[in-house]
Amino acid sequence: QVQLVQSGAEVKKPGASVKVSCKASGYTFTTYGISWVRQAPGQGLEWMGWISAYNGNTNYAQNLQGRVTMTTDTSTSTAYMELRSLRSDDTAVYYCARGAIQFRPPLFNWFDPWGQGTLVTVSS
Amino acid sequence: DIQMTQSPSSLSASVGDRVTITCRASQSISSYLNWYQQKPGKAPKVLIFATSSLQSGVPSRFSGSGSGTDFTLTISSLQPEDFATYYCQQSYSNPTFGPGTKVDIK
């Protein structure tokens, strides 16, 4: 079955960086894009950006431009999200989510499935 | 960015009740509106995509309607496993989500 498995919880100090992985299985990795979505404690969902696993094209949310980098390793069917210059308000559960339609960016698309989530805590 | 609002923010209902959740977009999004269900400690799960298409495996008591800026998610007969938070999400431009509607037990 299609599955996304994320790396484990992280605790980081303000100003540090974090890199979260998302390993895909059950489908041809390069035919779907991966988005990253985060959820602060008790809050709603925020889309962070998208990467095409086909050609590496990216589209980042404007408020994270310059701090976030999304990459893929097609040899291991793994997507990565790195967030730099961490602040306390970056504390959240970070999810990867596959686009439901092959080769299509998040526009006119939906997210299915999702990874299990990775808690990133930023605290001094 | 397109802003999404939902109402109500929370509701209490009983098993068997008909429940309707409303989602509004700040501009027309045609029919590019998706609905997700999230249970505590779990990832969201898609229920409805493109306003009214039921995701495979989702019970038929869930339905969606609307177009343009106004959309609804309806649960025809609430079941115990439906107590959760529901989010709408537009995909007409860079994705944005509504703030969520928490459905709990009356």
XYZ file of N, CA and C in Angstrom, chain A residues 35 37 39 43-47 59-62 95 104 106-112 114-117, chain B residues 1 32 34 36 38 41-46 49-50 55 87 89 91-99:
150
model
N 4.128 17.533 -0.756
C 3.998 18.786 -0.020
C 4.356 18.569 1.433
N 3.323 20.134 5.254
C 2.277 20.864 5.975
C 2.628 20.796 7.458
N 1.642 21.887 11.684
C 0.528 22.153 12.595
C 1.098 22.472 13.968
N -3.317 24.068 16.962
C -3.653 25.004 15.880
C -4.053 24.274 14.599
N -4.284 25.044 13.544
C -4.686 24.484 12.258
C -3.509 24.090 11.394
N -3.795 23.837 10.147
C -2.822 23.323 9.193
C -2.285 24.439 8.307
N -0.956 24.422 8.110
C -0.296 25.429 7.289
C 0.541 24.733 6.218
N 0.228 24.997 4.945
C 1.033 24.467 3.851
C 2.349 25.200 3.775
N 8.073 24.930 -4.904
C 7.239 26.115 -4.704
C 7.049 26.249 -3.202
N 7.616 27.306 -2.613
C 7.577 27.491 -1.169
C 6.562 28.556 -0.784
N 5.953 28.376 0.366
C 5.079 29.408 0.914
C 5.885 30.679 1.127
N 5.272 31.786 0.814
C 5.989 33.059 0.828
C 6.581 33.371 2.201
N 4.182 17.459 8.688
C 3.689 16.329 7.893
C 4.196 16.443 6.455
N 1.108 16.374 -10.949
C 0.442 17.660 -10.792
C 0.916 18.342 -9.520
N 0.331 21.121 -6.276
C -0.815 21.156 -5.370
C -2.054 21.819 -5.952
N -1.883 22.649 -7.001
C -3.043 23.283 -7.608
C -3.942 22.224 -8.231
N -5.253 22.381 -8.006
C -6.252 21.466 -8.573
C -5.956 20.025 -8.157
N -5.518 19.842 -6.939
C -5.081 18.544 -6.453
C -5.514 18.422 -4.989
N -5.241 17.292 -4.386
C -5.493 17.125 -2.961
C -4.408 16.233 -2.389
N -4.372 16.117 -1.062
C -3.284 15.426 -0.393
C -3.732 14.045 0.080
N -3.054 13.023 -0.441
C -3.363 11.658 -0.052
C -2.299 10.716 -0.571
N -0.873 10.954 3.791
C -0.025 11.779 4.641
C 0.929 10.883 5.417
N 2.087 11.440 5.761
C 2.956 10.759 6.706
C 2.370 10.857 8.109
N 3.016 10.176 9.041
C 2.492 10.113 10.407
C 2.787 11.376 11.214
N 3.646 12.236 10.693
C 3.987 13.472 11.377
C 5.269 13.354 12.191
N -2.790 35.420 -0.786
C -3.298 34.088 -0.476
C -4.822 34.126 -0.317
N -12.554 23.792 -6.532
C -11.302 23.223 -6.026
C -11.239 23.290 -4.503
N -11.362 20.818 -0.960
C -11.220 19.483 -0.391
C -11.550 19.515 1.101
N -10.931 17.389 4.859
C -10.125 16.419 5.593
C -10.704 16.220 6.987
N -9.459 14.976 10.841
C -8.281 14.708 11.666
C -8.714 14.305 13.071
N -3.875 13.348 17.531
C -2.623 12.622 17.407
C -2.414 11.917 16.081
N -3.311 12.142 15.148
C -3.216 11.483 13.838
C -3.087 12.504 12.723
N -2.608 12.031 11.577
C -2.540 12.881 10.396
C -3.931 13.072 9.809
N -4.141 14.184 9.124
C -5.425 14.355 8.415
C -5.623 13.273 7.362
N -6.895 13.056 7.038
C -7.271 12.072 6.028
C -8.297 12.733 5.107
N -8.111 12.593 3.801
C -9.046 13.224 2.876
C -10.372 12.472 2.883
N -12.907 15.347 -2.227
C -12.054 16.188 -3.053
C -12.897 16.802 -4.170
N -12.408 17.920 -4.679
C -13.120 18.637 -5.752
C -14.594 18.846 -5.403
N -13.804 10.301 -1.458
C -12.579 9.506 -1.523
C -12.914 8.029 -1.339
N -11.353 19.946 8.379
C -10.728 21.087 7.730
C -11.113 21.123 6.259
N -9.925 22.840 2.538
C -8.657 23.266 1.927
C -8.921 23.614 0.473
N -7.538 24.402 -3.361
C -6.387 24.094 -4.219
C -6.463 24.899 -5.516
N -7.145 26.023 -5.483
C -7.237 26.902 -6.661
C -5.933 27.678 -6.845
N -5.288 27.983 -5.738
C -3.961 28.589 -5.751
C -3.132 27.872 -4.691
N -1.985 28.431 -4.313
C -1.208 27.766 -3.260
C -2.139 27.379 -2.112
N -2.052 26.126 -1.665
C -3.066 25.611 -0.740
C -3.182 26.396 0.558
N -4.400 26.613 0.985
C -4.676 27.149 2.306
C -5.830 26.357 2.901
N -5.792 26.260 4.219
C -6.772 25.479 4.959
C -7.674 26.402 5.774
N -8.888 25.940 6.017
C -9.732 26.597 6.982
C -9.217 26.339 8.395
N -9.727 27.062 9.384
C -9.250 26.918 10.762
C -9.742 25.660 11.463
